[in-house]
């Protein structure tokens, strides 16, 4: 489980960066919110997939 904790650091940081960029983008161009939201959700899903792969590997390797 320590491995999973370490593996979850990267996706956690990535998700924070994705939504920080999303908020900055919407603040600069509010009319592009719909387009940026779809891109942010796709990035969130890809970053979260890394965390899910990390927990699967933690169970397989333990």
GROMACS .gro file of C-alpha atoms in nm:
model
   62
    1UNK     CA    1   0.000   0.000   0.000
    2UNK     CA    2   0.298   0.231   0.040
    3UNK     CA    3   0.360   0.183  -0.332
    4UNK     CA    4   0.008   0.291  -0.411
    5UNK     CA    5   0.050   0.597  -0.195
    6UNK     CA    6   0.360   0.690  -0.383
    7UNK     CA    7   0.193   0.613  -0.717
    8UNK     CA    8  -0.101   0.840  -0.630
    9UNK     CA    9   0.121   1.146  -0.585
   10UNK     CA   10   0.172   1.195  -0.960
   11UNK     CA   11  -0.196   1.179  -1.061
   12UNK     CA   12  -0.287   1.402  -0.767
   13UNK     CA   13  -0.044   1.669  -0.879
   14UNK     CA   14  -0.156   1.624  -1.239
   15UNK     CA   15  -0.523   1.668  -1.157
   16UNK     CA   16  -0.443   1.982  -0.960
   17UNK     CA   17  -0.248   2.126  -1.252
   18UNK     CA   18  -0.523   2.036  -1.501
   19UNK     CA   19  -0.795   2.215  -1.307
   20UNK     CA   20  -0.570   2.510  -1.226
   21UNK     CA   21  -0.513   2.555  -1.599
   22UNK     CA   22  -0.887   2.513  -1.660
   23UNK     CA   23  -0.974   2.784  -1.409
   24UNK     CA   24  -0.712   3.019  -1.553
   25UNK     CA   25  -0.841   2.955  -1.906
   26UNK     CA   26  -1.202   3.021  -1.811
   27UNK     CA   27  -1.104   3.335  -1.623
   28UNK     CA   28  -0.926   3.468  -1.932
   29UNK     CA   29  -1.186   3.360  -2.187
   30UNK     CA   30  -1.527   3.285  -2.032
   31UNK     CA   31  -1.677   3.217  -2.376
   32UNK     CA   32  -1.447   2.913  -2.419
   33UNK     CA   33  -1.573   2.742  -2.103
   34UNK     CA   34  -1.756   2.456  -2.278
   35UNK     CA   35  -1.457   2.366  -2.494
   36UNK     CA   36  -1.208   2.390  -2.204
   37UNK     CA   37  -1.434   2.188  -1.974
   38UNK     CA   38  -1.437   1.892  -2.212
   39UNK     CA   39  -1.058   1.902  -2.240
   40UNK     CA   40  -1.019   1.929  -1.860
   41UNK     CA   41  -1.248   1.633  -1.798
   42UNK     CA   42  -1.057   1.424  -2.053
   43UNK     CA   43  -0.730   1.514  -1.881
   44UNK     CA   44  -0.881   1.432  -1.542
   45UNK     CA   45  -0.990   1.089  -1.667
   46UNK     CA   46  -0.647   1.012  -1.809
   47UNK     CA   47  -0.469   1.122  -1.491
   48UNK     CA   48  -0.713   0.925  -1.277
   49UNK     CA   49  -0.649   0.618  -1.491
   50UNK     CA   50  -0.287   0.630  -1.377
   51UNK     CA   51  -0.402   0.613  -1.014
   52UNK     CA   52  -0.629   0.317  -1.093
   53UNK     CA   53  -0.340   0.139  -1.267
   54UNK     CA   54  -0.127   0.212  -0.960
   55UNK     CA   55  -0.376   0.052  -0.720
   56UNK     CA   56  -0.413  -0.250  -0.951
   57UNK     CA   57  -0.037  -0.296  -0.956
   58UNK     CA   58  -0.023  -0.257  -0.578
   59UNK     CA   59  -0.271  -0.545  -0.536
   60UNK     CA   60  -0.102  -0.762  -0.800
   61UNK     CA   61   0.248  -0.715  -0.662
   62UNK     CA   62   0.153  -0.762  -0.294
   0.00000   0.00000   0.00000
